[in-house]
Coordinates of C-alpha atoms in Angstrom, one line a residue:
M162 CA -171.9 62.8 -8.0
S163 CA -169.4 61.4 -10.5
Q164 CA -171.3 63.3 -13.3
M165 CA -171.2 66.6 -11.4
H166 CA -168.5 69.2 -11.9
Q167 CA -166.2 69.5 -8.9
L168 CA -166.0 72.8 -7.1
S169 CA -162.9 73.8 -5.3
A170 CA -164.6 76.3 -3.0
C171 CA -168.2 76.9 -1.7
P172 CA -170.1 79.5 -3.8
G173 CA -171.7 80.8 -0.7
C174 CA -168.8 81.3 1.8
E175 CA -165.7 80.3 -0.3
E176 CA -164.8 77.6 2.2
P177 CA -162.5 75.0 0.6
L178 CA -164.3 71.8 -0.5
D179 CA -163.3 68.2 -0.6
T180 CA -164.0 65.8 -3.5
G181 CA -167.4 64.3 -3.2
D182 CA -168.9 67.0 -0.9
L183 CA -172.7 67.4 -1.4
F184 CA -173.0 70.3 1.1
C185 CA -170.5 72.9 2.4
G186 CA -169.4 71.9 5.9
A187 CA -169.1 75.6 6.9
C188 CA -172.4 77.2 5.7
G189 CA -174.4 74.2 4.5
Y190 CA -174.7 75.4 0.9
D191 CA -176.4 72.8 -1.3
L192 CA -173.6 72.0 -3.8
S193 CA -175.9 69.9 -6.0
A194 CA -177.9 73.0 -6.8
V195 CA -175.0 74.8 -8.4
P196 CA -175.4 74.8 -12.2
Q197 CA -172.8 73.3 -14.5
P198 CA -170.4 76.0 -15.7
P199 CA -170.8 76.9 -19.4
D200 CA -168.1 75.9 -21.8
D201 CA -165.8 78.9 -21.9
H202 CA -162.7 80.1 -23.8
P203 CA -159.4 80.2 -21.9
T204 CA -158.2 83.5 -20.8
V205 CA -155.7 84.9 -23.2
A206 CA -152.8 87.4 -22.7
I207 CA -153.5 90.9 -23.7
A208 CA -150.9 92.3 -26.1
V209 CA -150.7 94.8 -28.9
A210 CA -150.9 93.0 -32.3
P211 CA -148.3 94.0 -34.9
R212 CA -150.9 95.8 -37.0
A213 CA -152.1 97.9 -34.1
A214 CA -148.7 99.0 -32.8
S215 CA -147.3 102.3 -34.1
A216 CA -143.8 102.5 -35.5
G217 CA -141.2 102.2 -32.8
S218 CA -143.8 101.3 -30.1
P219 CA -143.1 98.1 -28.2
A220 CA -145.9 95.6 -27.8
V221 CA -147.5 95.3 -24.3
G222 CA -146.1 91.8 -24.0
A223 CA -142.6 93.2 -24.6
E224 CA -143.0 95.7 -21.8
R225 CA -143.5 92.8 -19.4
G226 CA -140.5 90.8 -20.7
D227 CA -142.6 88.4 -22.9
P228 CA -140.6 87.5 -25.9
S229 CA -143.2 85.0 -27.2
P230 CA -144.6 85.9 -30.7
A231 CA -147.9 84.3 -29.6
A232 CA -148.3 87.0 -26.9
T233 CA -148.4 89.8 -29.5
A234 CA -151.0 87.9 -31.7
A235 CA -153.5 87.1 -28.9
L236 CA -155.3 90.4 -28.8
R237 CA -158.9 90.5 -30.2
F238 CA -159.9 93.7 -32.0
D239 CA -163.4 94.9 -32.4
D240 CA -163.0 96.8 -35.7
P241 CA -164.3 95.1 -38.9
P242 CA -161.9 92.7 -40.6
S243 CA -160.0 94.0 -43.6
P244 CA -161.5 92.9 -47.0
G245 CA -160.4 89.4 -47.8
T246 CA -159.4 88.6 -44.3
P247 CA -161.4 85.8 -42.6
A248 CA -163.1 86.8 -39.5
E249 CA -161.6 85.3 -36.3
D250 CA -163.7 86.3 -33.4
F251 CA -164.9 84.7 -30.1
A252 CA -168.2 82.8 -30.2
L253 CA -170.9 84.9 -28.7
A254 CA -174.0 83.7 -26.9
S255 CA -177.3 84.3 -28.6
P256 CA -179.1 87.3 -27.1
D257 CA -182.2 85.1 -26.9
E258 CA -180.4 82.5 -24.8
A259 CA -181.4 82.7 -21.2
P260 CA -178.6 82.6 -18.6
P261 CA -178.6 79.7 -16.1
A262 CA -180.9 80.1 -13.2
D263 CA -179.4 81.1 -9.8
P264 CA -180.5 78.5 -7.3
R265 CA -180.2 81.1 -4.5
S266 CA -182.8 83.4 -6.1
P267 CA -186.2 83.5 -4.2
E268 CA -188.2 81.9 -7.1
H269 CA -185.9 78.8 -7.0
Q270 CA -185.8 78.3 -3.2
A271 CA -187.9 75.6 -1.7
T272 CA -191.2 76.5 -0.1
P273 CA -191.1 76.2 3.7
P274 CA -193.2 73.3 4.9
A275 CA -196.5 73.9 6.6
G276 CA -196.1 74.7 10.2
T277 CA -192.8 76.5 9.9
P278 CA -193.1 79.6 12.1
L279 CA -193.2 82.9 10.2
G280 CA -189.7 84.5 10.5
G281 CA -188.3 81.3 12.0
K282 CA -184.8 80.2 11.1
L283 CA -184.6 77.9 8.1
C284 CA -181.9 75.4 7.1
V285 CA -179.0 76.8 5.1
A286 CA -178.8 73.6 3.1
C287 CA -182.4 72.7 2.0
R288 CA -183.8 76.2 2.8
A289 CA -187.0 74.4 3.9
G290 CA -186.5 72.7 7.3
R291 CA -186.8 74.2 10.7
I292 CA -183.7 74.1 13.0
D293 CA -184.0 72.0 16.2
E294 CA -182.5 72.9 19.5
D295 CA -179.4 70.9 18.8
G296 CA -178.7 72.9 15.6
Y297 CA -179.7 70.3 13.0
C298 CA -182.3 70.6 10.3
E299 CA -185.5 68.7 11.0
N300 CA -186.0 68.2 7.2
C301 CA -182.6 67.1 5.9
G302 CA -180.6 66.7 9.1
H303 CA -177.8 69.1 8.1
A304 CA -175.8 70.7 10.9
Q305 CA -176.1 74.5 10.9
P306 CA -173.3 77.0 11.4
R307 CA -172.8 77.7 15.1
E308 CA -172.9 81.2 16.5
R309 CA -169.5 80.7 18.1
D310 CA -167.8 79.8 14.8
H311 CA -166.9 83.5 14.5
M312 CA -167.4 86.1 17.1
E313 CA -166.4 89.8 17.3
Q314 CA -167.0 92.4 20.0
E315 CA -165.8 96.0 20.5
L316 CA -166.1 98.3 23.4
D317 CA -164.7 101.8 23.7
A318 CA -161.3 100.7 24.8
V319 CA -161.0 97.0 24.0
A320 CA -161.9 94.6 21.2
A321 CA -161.8 90.9 20.6
V322 CA -162.2 88.4 17.7
S323 CA -162.6 84.6 18.0
D324 CA -162.7 82.1 15.1
R325 CA -163.2 78.4 14.7
G326 CA -160.2 78.1 12.4
L327 CA -159.9 75.9 9.4
R328 CA -159.4 72.5 10.9
H329 CA -161.7 72.2 14.0
H330 CA -165.4 71.4 13.8
R331 CA -166.3 73.9 16.5
N332 CA -164.9 76.8 18.4
E333 CA -163.8 75.8 21.9
D334 CA -162.4 79.3 22.7
A335 CA -164.3 82.0 24.6
F336 CA -163.7 85.6 25.6
A337 CA -165.3 88.3 27.8
L338 CA -164.7 92.0 27.6
S339 CA -165.9 94.7 30.0
T340 CA -165.2 98.2 31.4
T341 CA -166.0 99.5 34.8
A342 CA -164.9 102.4 37.2
L343 CA -162.6 102.3 40.2
P344 CA -163.7 104.0 43.4
D345 CA -161.9 107.2 42.3
G346 CA -163.9 107.3 39.1
S347 CA -161.0 106.3 36.8
P348 CA -161.8 103.6 34.2
A349 CA -160.7 99.9 34.3
V350 CA -160.7 97.8 31.2
V351 CA -160.9 94.0 31.3
A352 CA -160.2 91.2 28.8
I353 CA -160.5 87.5 29.5
V354 CA -159.6 84.8 27.0
C355 CA -160.1 81.1 27.5
D356 CA -159.1 78.0 25.4
G357 CA -161.0 74.8 25.9
V358 CA -158.9 71.7 26.3
S359 CA -159.9 69.5 23.4
S360 CA -159.0 66.2 25.1
A361 CA -161.5 66.9 27.8
T362 CA -165.3 66.6 27.6
R363 CA -167.3 69.8 26.9
P364 CA -164.4 72.1 26.4
D365 CA -166.5 74.8 24.8
E366 CA -168.7 74.9 27.9
A367 CA -165.7 75.1 30.1
S368 CA -164.1 78.0 28.3
A369 CA -167.5 79.9 28.2
A370 CA -168.1 79.4 31.9
A371 CA -164.6 80.4 32.9
A372 CA -164.5 83.6 30.8
S373 CA -168.0 84.7 32.0
T374 CA -167.3 84.0 35.7
A375 CA -163.9 85.7 35.7
N376 CA -165.3 88.7 34.1
E377 CA -168.2 88.9 36.5
S378 CA -165.8 88.5 39.5
L379 CA -163.7 91.5 38.3
L380 CA -166.8 93.6 37.7
E381 CA -167.7 93.1 41.4
S382 CA -164.2 93.5 43.0
L383 CA -162.7 96.3 41.0
P384 CA -165.3 99.0 41.8
R385 CA -165.0 98.0 45.5
G386 CA -161.4 99.1 45.5
T387 CA -159.7 95.7 45.4
H388 CA -156.2 95.9 44.0
P389 CA -156.3 94.8 40.3
Q390 CA -153.7 92.1 40.9
Q391 CA -155.6 90.6 43.9
A392 CA -158.9 91.0 41.9
M393 CA -157.3 89.0 39.1
H394 CA -156.2 86.2 41.4
E395 CA -159.8 86.0 42.9
A396 CA -161.3 86.0 39.4
I397 CA -159.1 83.0 38.3
V398 CA -160.2 81.1 41.5
A399 CA -163.8 81.8 40.8
A400 CA -163.4 80.7 37.2
A401 CA -161.9 77.4 38.3
E402 CA -164.8 76.8 40.6
S403 CA -167.3 77.4 37.8
V404 CA -165.4 74.9 35.5
N405 CA -165.3 72.4 38.4
S406 CA -169.0 72.6 38.8
L407 CA -169.6 71.4 35.3
A408 CA -168.1 68.0 36.2
N409 CA -170.6 67.8 39.1
D410 CA -173.6 67.9 36.8
P411 CA -174.8 64.3 36.8
V412 CA -177.2 64.8 33.9
Q413 CA -174.5 66.3 31.6
A414 CA -172.0 63.7 32.7
M415 CA -174.3 60.8 31.7
E416 CA -174.9 62.3 28.3
H417 CA -171.1 62.5 27.5
D418 CA -168.4 59.9 27.5
P419 CA -167.8 59.1 31.2
Q420 CA -164.3 57.9 30.4
R421 CA -163.1 61.2 29.1
N422 CA -161.5 63.9 31.3
S423 CA -163.6 66.5 33.1
P424 CA -164.4 69.8 31.4
A425 CA -161.2 71.9 31.3
C426 CA -159.7 75.1 29.8
T427 CA -156.9 77.6 30.1
L428 CA -157.4 81.2 31.1
V429 CA -155.5 84.4 30.5
G430 CA -156.6 87.9 31.4
A431 CA -155.5 91.5 31.4
I432 CA -156.6 94.6 33.3
V433 CA -155.7 98.1 32.4
A434 CA -156.5 100.4 35.3
S435 CA -155.0 103.6 36.8
G436 CA -151.7 103.4 34.9
L437 CA -151.2 99.7 35.7
L438 CA -151.2 96.7 33.5
V439 CA -152.2 93.5 35.4
V440 CA -152.1 90.1 33.8
G441 CA -153.2 86.6 35.2
W442 CA -153.1 83.2 33.7
V443 CA -153.3 79.4 34.0
G444 CA -152.2 77.3 31.0
D445 CA -150.5 78.3 27.8
S446 CA -152.6 81.2 26.6
R447 CA -150.5 84.4 26.5
V448 CA -150.2 88.2 26.9
Y449 CA -147.9 90.3 24.7
W450 CA -146.9 93.9 25.1
V451 CA -146.4 95.8 21.8
P452 CA -145.4 99.5 22.2
D453 CA -146.7 102.1 19.8
D454 CA -143.1 103.1 19.1
R455 CA -141.9 100.0 17.3
T456 CA -138.2 100.9 17.9
A457 CA -138.9 100.1 21.5
P458 CA -138.7 96.3 22.4
P459 CA -141.9 94.3 22.7
A460 CA -142.3 91.6 25.4
R461 CA -144.2 88.5 26.3
L462 CA -145.7 89.0 29.8
T463 CA -146.7 85.4 30.7
E464 CA -144.9 82.1 31.1
D465 CA -146.6 79.0 29.7
D466 CA -147.8 76.1 32.0
S467 CA -146.5 73.6 29.5
W468 CA -144.1 70.7 29.0
A469 CA -141.9 72.9 26.7
A470 CA -141.7 75.7 29.2
Q471 CA -140.7 73.3 32.0
M472 CA -137.9 71.9 29.8
V473 CA -136.6 75.4 29.1
A474 CA -136.9 76.5 32.8
A475 CA -135.0 73.4 33.9
G476 CA -132.2 74.0 31.4
L477 CA -132.7 70.7 29.7
M478 CA -133.5 72.2 26.3
N479 CA -133.4 75.6 24.6
E480 CA -136.6 77.2 23.5
A481 CA -136.3 76.1 19.8
E482 CA -135.7 72.5 20.8
A483 CA -138.5 72.4 23.3
Y484 CA -141.1 73.8 21.1
A485 CA -140.1 71.5 18.2
D486 CA -140.9 68.5 20.3
D487 CA -144.2 66.7 19.9
R488 CA -144.9 67.2 23.6
A489 CA -144.3 70.9 23.5
H490 CA -148.0 71.9 23.9
A491 CA -148.9 69.4 26.6
I492 CA -150.1 71.8 29.3
T493 CA -149.2 71.3 33.0
G494 CA -151.8 73.8 34.4
W495 CA -155.5 74.3 33.6
L496 CA -158.9 74.9 35.1
G497 CA -160.9 71.8 35.7
A498 CA -161.9 69.3 38.3
D499 CA -159.0 67.0 37.5
A500 CA -156.3 69.7 37.6
Y501 CA -153.4 68.6 39.8
E502 CA -153.4 71.9 41.8
L503 CA -154.7 75.3 41.0
E504 CA -151.8 77.8 40.9
P505 CA -153.0 81.2 39.4
H506 CA -150.2 83.3 38.1
T507 CA -150.5 87.1 38.3
A508 CA -148.1 90.0 37.5
S509 CA -148.3 93.8 37.5
F510 CA -146.6 96.2 35.2
K511 CA -146.3 99.9 34.8
P512 CA -145.4 100.7 31.2
D513 CA -143.7 104.1 30.6
R514 CA -145.0 104.5 27.1
P515 CA -148.2 103.9 25.1
G516 CA -148.9 100.6 23.4
V517 CA -151.3 97.7 23.0
V518 CA -151.8 94.6 25.0
V519 CA -152.4 91.4 22.9
V520 CA -154.2 88.7 24.8
C521 CA -154.5 85.5 22.8
T522 CA -154.7 81.7 22.7
D523 CA -152.1 79.4 21.1
G524 CA -154.2 79.5 17.9
L525 CA -152.4 82.8 17.2
W526 CA -149.1 82.6 18.9
N527 CA -148.3 79.3 17.2
Y528 CA -147.7 81.5 14.1
S529 CA -145.9 84.4 15.9
E530 CA -144.4 83.0 19.0
A531 CA -141.6 85.5 19.7
A532 CA -142.6 89.0 20.9
Q533 CA -140.7 90.5 18.0
E534 CA -142.8 88.4 15.6
M535 CA -146.0 89.4 17.3
A536 CA -145.1 93.1 17.1
R537 CA -144.2 92.7 13.4
V538 CA -147.7 91.4 12.5
T539 CA -149.6 93.8 14.8
P540 CA -150.8 96.8 12.8
A541 CA -149.2 100.2 13.5
D542 CA -152.5 101.8 14.2
A543 CA -153.6 99.1 16.7
A544 CA -154.1 101.6 19.5
E545 CA -156.6 103.6 17.4
R546 CA -158.3 100.6 15.8
P547 CA -158.2 97.6 18.3
L548 CA -161.0 95.7 16.5
H549 CA -159.2 96.0 13.2
C550 CA -156.0 94.8 14.9
A551 CA -157.7 91.8 16.3
Q552 CA -159.2 91.0 12.9
V553 CA -155.7 91.3 11.3
L554 CA -154.1 89.0 13.9
V555 CA -156.9 86.3 13.5
G556 CA -156.4 86.6 9.7
H557 CA -152.7 86.1 10.2
A558 CA -153.4 82.8 12.0
L559 CA -155.9 81.6 9.4
D560 CA -153.4 82.5 6.6
G561 CA -150.8 80.4 8.4
G562 CA -153.0 77.4 8.3
G563 CA -155.7 77.9 11.0
H564 CA -154.9 74.6 12.6
D565 CA -156.6 75.6 15.9
N566 CA -159.3 77.9 17.2
V567 CA -157.9 81.4 17.4
T568 CA -159.0 84.2 19.8
V569 CA -157.4 87.6 20.2
A570 CA -158.3 90.5 22.5
V571 CA -156.5 93.9 22.0
L572 CA -156.4 96.5 24.8
P573 CA -154.8 99.9 24.1
F574 CA -152.7 101.3 27.0
H575 CA -152.4 105.0 27.4
V576 CA -149.8 106.5 29.7
P577 CA -151.5 108.7 32.4
P578 CA -150.7 112.5 32.1
Q579 CA -147.7 113.8 34.1
G580 CA -148.6 114.2 37.7
A581 CA -151.7 112.1 37.5
G582 CA -150.0 109.3 39.5
S583 CA -151.7 105.9 40.2
A584 CA -154.1 104.7 42.8
Y585 CA -152.0 101.6 43.2
G586 CA -148.3 100.8 43.5
T587 CA -146.6 98.2 41.4
A588 CA -146.4 94.7 42.8

């Protein structure tokens, strides 16, 4: 490896690389198959040479404030040199010289071993081995990219994006989106976002189970006419039971470290139905309200179950001091068999203007904690393009460092027409 040139990013997916990497950790690209870069000339500044500039015309370099004489002599001209002037041109490759072979081309890819099923999934690293049930290549043993590393979903009135981030080895977040109809035929839109607790065992399974169960519970109760706030409470209780059941699986428990905590996750959800906005949560995932009219104030609609929030609520610290503490993100409420006590929080709102509801994990709000900051990074056309909005917000977290998994759901909220009323009163 000491004789190989060092790449700064993967040629396949542009993931940053570390010194000594033989394969890309994100997509499995075989870095040893990348050809050595040809010797090249450095890029030179383009400027108008003195002989090419007309009288009184400034050089290009001068227009950009470059006083250096070298900048005006760096331009290469293609016209023949003047008689008696030695040719000074760039070295050109011979037309007969073949370019380096691309290892990704079909003729340079390894032939699948005998017995590989036709159309079966091949290893992204060696391009020959079959992938086993655990996601590893049976030929070279390389781990394959997981399906949950990046997920996107869009329905008519809601969208969500989830990403592994830049530091974690897997995505422990999960989300569920759905739409249904209330008894009067009006639509109800649901978004559930869960964040697996990394210090617990099987956090990815916990978040997936909680998101799926809460969503299914709401799809059963809302069409029956259950008030959305009561339906949200019941959904959180059902989600907690599904996470608790993971700890009761003796086979899975034996396969994992028995000394670690039981599977656990946070949960936050939102329902838009009949002119109401209902939110529910346990943990430190959040819901933000961002009005379409950005002159109107945005708001955070949830309160964290965390050490920092407790310090602020008790008046022992201000918010800036609390969230700067190393203990800030220690959660005091979660779903899981070893939770102290399940206390689902729910709230109901009736916005008087259109806007979007941003449901997210701390992988996003760590980079835009205040409601004003969240509104500032939310695209102005979020209500018309919720998926694009979710993509932009996830990109904002990744640009900020991507230290955690990040999941965002975006629900547009439209004010009912005058006189339409609501099937429910505010709570």
